[in-house]
PDB file of C-alpha atoms in Angstrom:
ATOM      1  CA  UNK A   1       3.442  20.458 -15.036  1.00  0.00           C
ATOM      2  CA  UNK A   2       1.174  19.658 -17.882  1.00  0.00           C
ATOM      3  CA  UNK A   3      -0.841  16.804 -16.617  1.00  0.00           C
ATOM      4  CA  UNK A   4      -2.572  14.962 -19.642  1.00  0.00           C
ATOM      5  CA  UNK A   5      -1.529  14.318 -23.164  1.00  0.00           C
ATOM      6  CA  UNK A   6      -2.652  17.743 -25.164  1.00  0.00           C
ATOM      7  CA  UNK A   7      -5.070  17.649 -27.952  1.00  0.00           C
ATOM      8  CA  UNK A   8      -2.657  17.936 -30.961  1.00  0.00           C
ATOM      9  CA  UNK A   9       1.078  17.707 -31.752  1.00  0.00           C
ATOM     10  CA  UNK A  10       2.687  18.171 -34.319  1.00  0.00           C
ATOM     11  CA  UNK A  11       4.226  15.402 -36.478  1.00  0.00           C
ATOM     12  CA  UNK A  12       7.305  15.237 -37.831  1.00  0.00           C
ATOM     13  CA  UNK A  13       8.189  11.821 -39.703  1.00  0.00           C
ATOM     14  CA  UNK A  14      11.389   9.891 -39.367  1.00  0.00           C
ATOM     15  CA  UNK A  15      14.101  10.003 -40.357  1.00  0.00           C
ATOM     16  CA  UNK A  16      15.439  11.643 -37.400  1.00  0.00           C
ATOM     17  CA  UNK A  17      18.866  13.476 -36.926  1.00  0.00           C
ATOM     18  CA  UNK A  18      19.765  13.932 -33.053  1.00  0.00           C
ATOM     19  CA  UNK A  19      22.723  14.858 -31.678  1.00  0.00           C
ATOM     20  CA  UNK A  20      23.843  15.828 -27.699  1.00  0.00           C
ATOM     21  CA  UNK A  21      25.075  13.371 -24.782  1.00  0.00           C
ATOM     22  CA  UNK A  22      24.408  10.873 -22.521  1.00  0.00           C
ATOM     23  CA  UNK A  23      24.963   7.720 -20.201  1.00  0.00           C
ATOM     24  CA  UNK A  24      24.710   4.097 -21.205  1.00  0.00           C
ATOM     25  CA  UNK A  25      24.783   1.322 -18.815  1.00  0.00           C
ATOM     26  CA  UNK A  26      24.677  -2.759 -18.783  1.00  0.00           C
ATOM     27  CA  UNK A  27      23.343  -3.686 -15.887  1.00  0.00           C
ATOM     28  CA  UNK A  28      22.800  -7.722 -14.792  1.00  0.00           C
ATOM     29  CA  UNK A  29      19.571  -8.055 -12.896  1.00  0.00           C
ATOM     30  CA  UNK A  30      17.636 -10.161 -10.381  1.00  0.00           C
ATOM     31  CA  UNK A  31      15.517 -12.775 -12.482  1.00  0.00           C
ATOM     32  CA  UNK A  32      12.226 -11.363 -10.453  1.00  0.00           C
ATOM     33  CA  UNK A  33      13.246  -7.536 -11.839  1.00  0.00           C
ATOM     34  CA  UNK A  34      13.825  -9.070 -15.467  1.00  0.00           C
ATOM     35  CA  UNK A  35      10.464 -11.214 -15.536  1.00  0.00           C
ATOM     36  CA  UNK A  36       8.097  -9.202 -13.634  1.00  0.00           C
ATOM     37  CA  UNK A  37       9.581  -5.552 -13.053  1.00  0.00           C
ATOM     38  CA  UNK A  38      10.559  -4.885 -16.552  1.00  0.00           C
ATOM     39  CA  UNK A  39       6.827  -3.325 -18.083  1.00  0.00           C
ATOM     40  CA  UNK A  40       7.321  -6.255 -20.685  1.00  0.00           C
ATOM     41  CA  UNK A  41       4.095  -5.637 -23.592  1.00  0.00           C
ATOM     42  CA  UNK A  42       1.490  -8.427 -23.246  1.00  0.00           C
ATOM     43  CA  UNK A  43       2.570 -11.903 -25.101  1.00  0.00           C
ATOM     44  CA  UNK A  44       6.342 -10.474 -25.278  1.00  0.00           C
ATOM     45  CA  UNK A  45       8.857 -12.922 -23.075  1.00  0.00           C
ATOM     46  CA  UNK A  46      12.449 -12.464 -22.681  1.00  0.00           C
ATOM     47  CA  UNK A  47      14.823 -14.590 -24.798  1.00  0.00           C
ATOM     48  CA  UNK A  48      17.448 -16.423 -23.301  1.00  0.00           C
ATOM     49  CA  UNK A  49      19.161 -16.968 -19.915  1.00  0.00           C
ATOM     50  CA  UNK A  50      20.927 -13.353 -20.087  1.00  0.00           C
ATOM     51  CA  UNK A  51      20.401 -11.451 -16.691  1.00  0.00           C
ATOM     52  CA  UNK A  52      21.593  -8.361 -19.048  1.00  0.00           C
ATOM     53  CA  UNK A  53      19.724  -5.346 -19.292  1.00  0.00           C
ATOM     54  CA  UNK A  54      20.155  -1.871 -20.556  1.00  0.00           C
ATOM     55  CA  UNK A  55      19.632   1.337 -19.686  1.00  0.00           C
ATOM     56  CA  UNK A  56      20.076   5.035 -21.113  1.00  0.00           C
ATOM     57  CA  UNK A  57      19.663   8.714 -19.996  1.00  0.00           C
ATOM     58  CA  UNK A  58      20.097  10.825 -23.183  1.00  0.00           C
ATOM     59  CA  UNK A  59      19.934  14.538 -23.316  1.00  0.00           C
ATOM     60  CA  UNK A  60      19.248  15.427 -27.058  1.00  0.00           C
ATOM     61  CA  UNK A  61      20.254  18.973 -27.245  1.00  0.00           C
ATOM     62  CA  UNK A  62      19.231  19.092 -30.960  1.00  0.00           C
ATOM     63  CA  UNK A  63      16.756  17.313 -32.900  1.00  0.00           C
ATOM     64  CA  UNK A  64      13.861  16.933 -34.918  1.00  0.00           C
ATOM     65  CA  UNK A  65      11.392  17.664 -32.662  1.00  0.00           C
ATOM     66  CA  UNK A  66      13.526  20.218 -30.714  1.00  0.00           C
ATOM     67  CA  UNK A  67      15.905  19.709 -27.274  1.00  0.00           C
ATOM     68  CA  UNK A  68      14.141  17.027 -24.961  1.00  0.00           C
ATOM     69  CA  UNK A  69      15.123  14.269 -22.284  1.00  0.00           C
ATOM     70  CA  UNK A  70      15.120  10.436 -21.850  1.00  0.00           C
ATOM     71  CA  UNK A  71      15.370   8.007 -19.925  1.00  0.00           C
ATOM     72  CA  UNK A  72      14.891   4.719 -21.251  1.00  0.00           C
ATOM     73  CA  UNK A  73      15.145   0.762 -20.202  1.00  0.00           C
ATOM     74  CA  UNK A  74      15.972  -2.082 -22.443  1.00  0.00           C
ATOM     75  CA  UNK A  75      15.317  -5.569 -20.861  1.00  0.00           C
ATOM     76  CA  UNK A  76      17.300  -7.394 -23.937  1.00  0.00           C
ATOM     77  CA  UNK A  77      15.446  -8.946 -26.277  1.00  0.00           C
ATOM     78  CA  UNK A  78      12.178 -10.278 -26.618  1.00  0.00           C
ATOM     79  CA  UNK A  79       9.663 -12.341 -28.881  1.00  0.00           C
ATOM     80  CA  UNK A  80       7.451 -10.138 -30.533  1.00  0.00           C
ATOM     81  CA  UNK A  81       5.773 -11.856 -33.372  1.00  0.00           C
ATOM     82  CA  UNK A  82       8.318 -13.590 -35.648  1.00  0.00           C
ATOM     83  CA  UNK A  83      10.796 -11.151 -34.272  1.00  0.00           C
ATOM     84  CA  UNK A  84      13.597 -11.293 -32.122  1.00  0.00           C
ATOM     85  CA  UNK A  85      15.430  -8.236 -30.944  1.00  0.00           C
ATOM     86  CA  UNK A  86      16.075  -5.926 -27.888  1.00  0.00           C
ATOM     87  CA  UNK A  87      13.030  -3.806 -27.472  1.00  0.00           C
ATOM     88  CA  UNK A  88      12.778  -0.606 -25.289  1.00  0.00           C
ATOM     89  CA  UNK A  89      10.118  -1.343 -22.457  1.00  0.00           C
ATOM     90  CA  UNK A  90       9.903   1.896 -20.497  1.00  0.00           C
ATOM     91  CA  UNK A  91      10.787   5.277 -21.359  1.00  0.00           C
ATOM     92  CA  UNK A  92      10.139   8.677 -20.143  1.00  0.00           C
ATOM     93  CA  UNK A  93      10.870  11.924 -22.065  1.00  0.00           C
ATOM     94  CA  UNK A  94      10.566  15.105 -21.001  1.00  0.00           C
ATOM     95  CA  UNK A  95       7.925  16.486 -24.356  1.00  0.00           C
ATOM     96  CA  UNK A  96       5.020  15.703 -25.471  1.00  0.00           C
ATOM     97  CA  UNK A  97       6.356  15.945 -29.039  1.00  0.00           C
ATOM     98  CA  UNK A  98       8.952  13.354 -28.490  1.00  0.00           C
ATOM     99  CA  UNK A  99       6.274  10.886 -26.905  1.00  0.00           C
ATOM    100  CA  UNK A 100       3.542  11.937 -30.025  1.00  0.00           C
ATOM    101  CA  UNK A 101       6.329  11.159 -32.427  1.00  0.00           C
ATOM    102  CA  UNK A 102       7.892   8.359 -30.905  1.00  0.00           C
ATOM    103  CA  UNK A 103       5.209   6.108 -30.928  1.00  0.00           C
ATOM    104  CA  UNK A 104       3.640   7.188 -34.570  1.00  0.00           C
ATOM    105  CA  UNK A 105       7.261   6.452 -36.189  1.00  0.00           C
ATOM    106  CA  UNK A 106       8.704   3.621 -34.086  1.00  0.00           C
ATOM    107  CA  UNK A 107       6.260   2.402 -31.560  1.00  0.00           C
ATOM    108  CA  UNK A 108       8.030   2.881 -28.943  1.00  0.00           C
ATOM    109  CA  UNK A 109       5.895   3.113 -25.402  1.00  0.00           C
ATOM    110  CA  UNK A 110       7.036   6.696 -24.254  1.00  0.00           C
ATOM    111  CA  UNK A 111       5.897   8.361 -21.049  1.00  0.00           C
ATOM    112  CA  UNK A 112       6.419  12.031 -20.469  1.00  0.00           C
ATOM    113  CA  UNK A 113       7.438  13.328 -16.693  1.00  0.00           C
ATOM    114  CA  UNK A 114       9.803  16.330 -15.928  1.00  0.00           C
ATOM    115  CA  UNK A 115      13.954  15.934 -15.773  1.00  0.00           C
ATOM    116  CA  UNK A 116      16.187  17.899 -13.247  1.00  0.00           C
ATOM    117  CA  UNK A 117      19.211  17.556 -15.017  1.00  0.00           C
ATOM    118  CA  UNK A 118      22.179  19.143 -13.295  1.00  0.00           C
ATOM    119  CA  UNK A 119      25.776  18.985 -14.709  1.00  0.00           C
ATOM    120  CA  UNK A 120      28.550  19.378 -12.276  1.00  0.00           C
ATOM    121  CA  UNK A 121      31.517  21.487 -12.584  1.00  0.00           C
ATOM    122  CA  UNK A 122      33.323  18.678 -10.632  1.00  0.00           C
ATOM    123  CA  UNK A 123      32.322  15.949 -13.275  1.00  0.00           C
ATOM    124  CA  UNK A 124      29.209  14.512 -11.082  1.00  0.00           C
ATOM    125  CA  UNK A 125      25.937  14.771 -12.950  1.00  0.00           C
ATOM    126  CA  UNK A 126      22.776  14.892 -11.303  1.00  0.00           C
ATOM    127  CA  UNK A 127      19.682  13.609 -12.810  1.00  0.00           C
ATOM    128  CA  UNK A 128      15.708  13.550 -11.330  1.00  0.00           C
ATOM    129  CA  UNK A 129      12.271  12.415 -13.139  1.00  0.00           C
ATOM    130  CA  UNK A 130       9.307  13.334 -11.711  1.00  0.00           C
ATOM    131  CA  UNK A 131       5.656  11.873 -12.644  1.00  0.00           C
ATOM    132  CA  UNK A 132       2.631  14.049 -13.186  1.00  0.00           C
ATOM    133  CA  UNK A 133       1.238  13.108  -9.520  1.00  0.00           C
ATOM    134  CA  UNK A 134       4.405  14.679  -7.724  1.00  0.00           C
ATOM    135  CA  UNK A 135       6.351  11.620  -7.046  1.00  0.00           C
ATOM    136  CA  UNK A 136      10.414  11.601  -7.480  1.00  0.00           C
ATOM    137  CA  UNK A 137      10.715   8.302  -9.181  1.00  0.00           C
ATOM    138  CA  UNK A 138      13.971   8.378 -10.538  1.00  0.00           C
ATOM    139  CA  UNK A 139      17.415   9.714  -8.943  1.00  0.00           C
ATOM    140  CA  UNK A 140      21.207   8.969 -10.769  1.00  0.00           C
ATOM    141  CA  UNK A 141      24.407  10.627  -9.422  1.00  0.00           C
ATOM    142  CA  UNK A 142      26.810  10.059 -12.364  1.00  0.00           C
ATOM    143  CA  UNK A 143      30.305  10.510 -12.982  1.00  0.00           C
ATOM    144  CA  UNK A 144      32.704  10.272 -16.301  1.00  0.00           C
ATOM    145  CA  UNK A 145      36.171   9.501 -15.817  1.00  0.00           C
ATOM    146  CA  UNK A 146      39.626   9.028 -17.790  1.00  0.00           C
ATOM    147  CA  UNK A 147      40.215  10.069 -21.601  1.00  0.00           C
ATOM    148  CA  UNK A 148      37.752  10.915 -24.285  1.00  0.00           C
ATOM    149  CA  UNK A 149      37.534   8.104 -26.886  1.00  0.00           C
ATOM    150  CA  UNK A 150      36.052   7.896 -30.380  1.00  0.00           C
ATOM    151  CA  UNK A 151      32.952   5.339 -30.671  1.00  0.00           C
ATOM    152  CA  UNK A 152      32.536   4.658 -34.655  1.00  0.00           C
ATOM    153  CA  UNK A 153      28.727   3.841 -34.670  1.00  0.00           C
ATOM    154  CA  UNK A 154      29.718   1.216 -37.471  1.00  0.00           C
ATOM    155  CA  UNK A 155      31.844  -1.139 -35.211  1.00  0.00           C
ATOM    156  CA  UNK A 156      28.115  -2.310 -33.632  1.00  0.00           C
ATOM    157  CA  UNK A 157      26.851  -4.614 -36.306  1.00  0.00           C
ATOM    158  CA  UNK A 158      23.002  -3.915 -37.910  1.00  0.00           C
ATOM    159  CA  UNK A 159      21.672  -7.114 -35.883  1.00  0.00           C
ATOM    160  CA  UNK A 160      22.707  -5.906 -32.858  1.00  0.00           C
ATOM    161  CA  UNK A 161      21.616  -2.686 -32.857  1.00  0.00           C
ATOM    162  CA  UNK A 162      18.057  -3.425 -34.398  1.00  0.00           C
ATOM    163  CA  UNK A 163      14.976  -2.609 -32.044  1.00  0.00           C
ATOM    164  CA  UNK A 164      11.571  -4.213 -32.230  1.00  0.00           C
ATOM    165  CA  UNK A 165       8.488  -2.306 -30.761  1.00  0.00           C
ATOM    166  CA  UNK A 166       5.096  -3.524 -30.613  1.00  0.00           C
ATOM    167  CA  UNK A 167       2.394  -1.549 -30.628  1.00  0.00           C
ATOM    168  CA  UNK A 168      -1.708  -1.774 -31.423  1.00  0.00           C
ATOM    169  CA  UNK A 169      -1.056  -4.980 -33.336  1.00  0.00           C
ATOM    170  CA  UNK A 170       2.041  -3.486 -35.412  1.00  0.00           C
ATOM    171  CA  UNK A 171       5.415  -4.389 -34.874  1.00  0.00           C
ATOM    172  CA  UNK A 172       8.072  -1.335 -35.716  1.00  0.00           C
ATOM    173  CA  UNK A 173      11.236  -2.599 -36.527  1.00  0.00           C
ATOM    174  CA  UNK A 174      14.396   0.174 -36.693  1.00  0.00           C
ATOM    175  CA  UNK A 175      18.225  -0.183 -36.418  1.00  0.00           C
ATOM    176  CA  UNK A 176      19.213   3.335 -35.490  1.00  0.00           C
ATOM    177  CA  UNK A 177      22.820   4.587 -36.088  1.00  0.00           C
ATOM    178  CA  UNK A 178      25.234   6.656 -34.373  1.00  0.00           C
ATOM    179  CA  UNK A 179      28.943   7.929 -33.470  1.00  0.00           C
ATOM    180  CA  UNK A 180      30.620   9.919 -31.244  1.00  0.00           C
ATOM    181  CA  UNK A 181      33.325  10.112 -28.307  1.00  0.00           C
ATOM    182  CA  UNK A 182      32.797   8.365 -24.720  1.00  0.00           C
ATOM    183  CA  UNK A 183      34.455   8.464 -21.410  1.00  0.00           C
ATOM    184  CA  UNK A 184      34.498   5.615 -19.069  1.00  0.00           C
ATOM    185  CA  UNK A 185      31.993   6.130 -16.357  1.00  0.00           C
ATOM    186  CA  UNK A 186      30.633   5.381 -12.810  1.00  0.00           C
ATOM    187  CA  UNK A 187      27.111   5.078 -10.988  1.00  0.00           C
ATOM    188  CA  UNK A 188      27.892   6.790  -7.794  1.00  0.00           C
ATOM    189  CA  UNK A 189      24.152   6.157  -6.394  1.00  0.00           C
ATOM    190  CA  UNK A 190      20.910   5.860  -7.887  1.00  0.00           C
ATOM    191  CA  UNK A 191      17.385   5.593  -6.806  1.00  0.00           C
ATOM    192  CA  UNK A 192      14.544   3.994  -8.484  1.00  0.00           C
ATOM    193  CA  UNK A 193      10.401   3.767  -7.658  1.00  0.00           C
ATOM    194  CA  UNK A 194       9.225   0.341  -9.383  1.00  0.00           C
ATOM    195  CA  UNK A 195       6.262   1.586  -9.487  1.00  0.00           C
ATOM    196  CA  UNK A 196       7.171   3.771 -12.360  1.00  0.00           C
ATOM    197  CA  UNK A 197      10.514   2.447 -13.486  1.00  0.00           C
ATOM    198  CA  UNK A 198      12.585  -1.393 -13.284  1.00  0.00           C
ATOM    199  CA  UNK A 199      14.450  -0.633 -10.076  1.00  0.00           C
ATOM    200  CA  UNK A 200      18.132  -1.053 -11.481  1.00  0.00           C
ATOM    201  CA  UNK A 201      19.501  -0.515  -8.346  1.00  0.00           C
ATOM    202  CA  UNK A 202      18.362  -4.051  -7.425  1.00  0.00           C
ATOM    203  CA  UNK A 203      21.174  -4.948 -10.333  1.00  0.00           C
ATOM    204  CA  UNK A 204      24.889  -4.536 -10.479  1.00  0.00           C
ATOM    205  CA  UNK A 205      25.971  -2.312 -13.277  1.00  0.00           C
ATOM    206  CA  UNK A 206      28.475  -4.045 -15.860  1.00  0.00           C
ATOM    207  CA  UNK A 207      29.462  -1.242 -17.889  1.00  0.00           C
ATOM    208  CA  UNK A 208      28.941   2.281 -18.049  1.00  0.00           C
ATOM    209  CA  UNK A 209      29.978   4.851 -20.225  1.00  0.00           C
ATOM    210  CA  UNK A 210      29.412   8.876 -21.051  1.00  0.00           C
ATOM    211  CA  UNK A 211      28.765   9.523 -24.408  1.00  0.00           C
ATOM    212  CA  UNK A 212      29.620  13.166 -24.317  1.00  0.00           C
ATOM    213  CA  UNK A 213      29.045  14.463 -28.223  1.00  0.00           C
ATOM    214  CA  UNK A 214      27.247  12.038 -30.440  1.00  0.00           C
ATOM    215  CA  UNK A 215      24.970  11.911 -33.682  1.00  0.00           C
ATOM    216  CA  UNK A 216      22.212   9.563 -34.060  1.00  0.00           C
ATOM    217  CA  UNK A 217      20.087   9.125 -36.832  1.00  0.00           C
ATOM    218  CA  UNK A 218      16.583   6.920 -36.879  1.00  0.00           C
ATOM    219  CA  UNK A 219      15.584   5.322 -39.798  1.00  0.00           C
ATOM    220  CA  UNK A 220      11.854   4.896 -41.072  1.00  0.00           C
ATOM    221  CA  UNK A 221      10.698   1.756 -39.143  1.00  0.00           C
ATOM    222  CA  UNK A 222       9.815  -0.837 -41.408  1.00  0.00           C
ATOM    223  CA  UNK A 223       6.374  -2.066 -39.945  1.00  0.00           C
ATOM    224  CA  UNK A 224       4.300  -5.413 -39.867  1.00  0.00           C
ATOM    225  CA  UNK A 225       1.317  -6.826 -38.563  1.00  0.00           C
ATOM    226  CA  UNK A 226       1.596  -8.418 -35.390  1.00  0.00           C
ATOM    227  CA  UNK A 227       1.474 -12.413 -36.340  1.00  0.00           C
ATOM    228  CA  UNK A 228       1.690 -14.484 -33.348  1.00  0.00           C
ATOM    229  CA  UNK A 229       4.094 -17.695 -33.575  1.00  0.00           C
ATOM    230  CA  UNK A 230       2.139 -20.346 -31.721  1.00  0.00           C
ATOM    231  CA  UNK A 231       3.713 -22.806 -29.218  1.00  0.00           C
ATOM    232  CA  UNK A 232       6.720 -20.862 -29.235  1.00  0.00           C
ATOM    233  CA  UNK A 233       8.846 -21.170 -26.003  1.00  0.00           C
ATOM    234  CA  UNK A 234      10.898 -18.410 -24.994  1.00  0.00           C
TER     235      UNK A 234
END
């Protein structure tokens, strides 16, 4: 397992075109995992009185930086600068050239670790992350169930699917798009280190669904200085 960033990646500039599947999951939290489990940036609160959060494991089987891995945590949305949208906290993919990329086009914060993905013939996916220092962080038994339904990326309106990322004093803004088919699904167990990842098994999952063939494109991020609002309560 590669232990340290390498010296040079290649760069390959948004827009992106991604396609493969995935799980998606709402997930209502304990205030403590929200505030102070949720790797917020520095100067970033959460908005609101929402105990929603989101989470995502994505397998992208084709892209443009190649087939990679993700798992990623949304704690809703947050003040960052003059902005105010959901904003992806912790993520871990499985390349170096998604986490390279990833932060030069969007600025989002992404880890790499390595995936055990394992898809079961009797619908129950397996998924494991493990960090460069050995640890199993991350375990999710999944399961999809009932009929295979079409998810029109348009029905989600721009505002709500807009991301805000800060990152060295820049704020990356981005409303990615996407469509596809889902499945209603199930968390049959998962397992979660907090060291390394907001323990969402301290949570009780809302919704959860298997996106099982999707395209998603990102957009060039528009980008801004950081300017901080003062006496702004969150």
């Amino acid at each position: 397992m590669t232990q340290s960033r390498p010296s040079s990646v290649a760069l390959a500039p948004a827009p992106w075109d991604l396609s493969g599947q995935g799980y998606l999951f709402a997930v209502r939290l304990p205030r403590e995992v929200l505030d102070q489990g949720s790797f917020l940036p520095q100067g970033c609160p959460r908005l609101g009185r929402s105990r929603l959060a989101y989470a995502m494991f994505v397998d992208y089987s084709a892209g443009d930086v190649g087939p990679y891995h993700e798992l990623l945590y949304i704690p809703g949305a947050l003040a960052i600068g003059k902005r105010r949208n959901l904003s992806i906290s912790r993520i871990f993919v499985s390349t170096w050239a998604s986490v390279v990329n990833g932060e030069v086009n969007w600025g989002i914060p992404k880890d790499r670790c390595d995936f055990d993905v394992q898809y079961g013939a009797d619908g129950v996916d397996k998924v494991a992350l493990t960090a460069a220092d050995g640890t199993v962080f991350a375990e999710l038994e999944l399961e999809a169930r009932g009929p295979r339904l079409p998810a029109p990326g348009h029905w989600v309106p721009r505002r709500l699917r807009t991301l805000s990322q800060l990152r060295e004093g820049k704020v990356y803004s981005y409303a990615p798009e996407a469509r596809g088919h889902f499945r209603f699904a199930k968390v049959r167990n998962w397992r979660f280190d907090a060291r390394y990842f907001p323990d969402l098994a301290r949570g009780e999952v809302v919704a959860a669904m298997k996106i099982t063939d999707f395209r998603m494109i990102f957009p060039v991020a528009e980008v801004e200085p950081l300017v901080p609002v003062q006496g702004m309560v969150p």
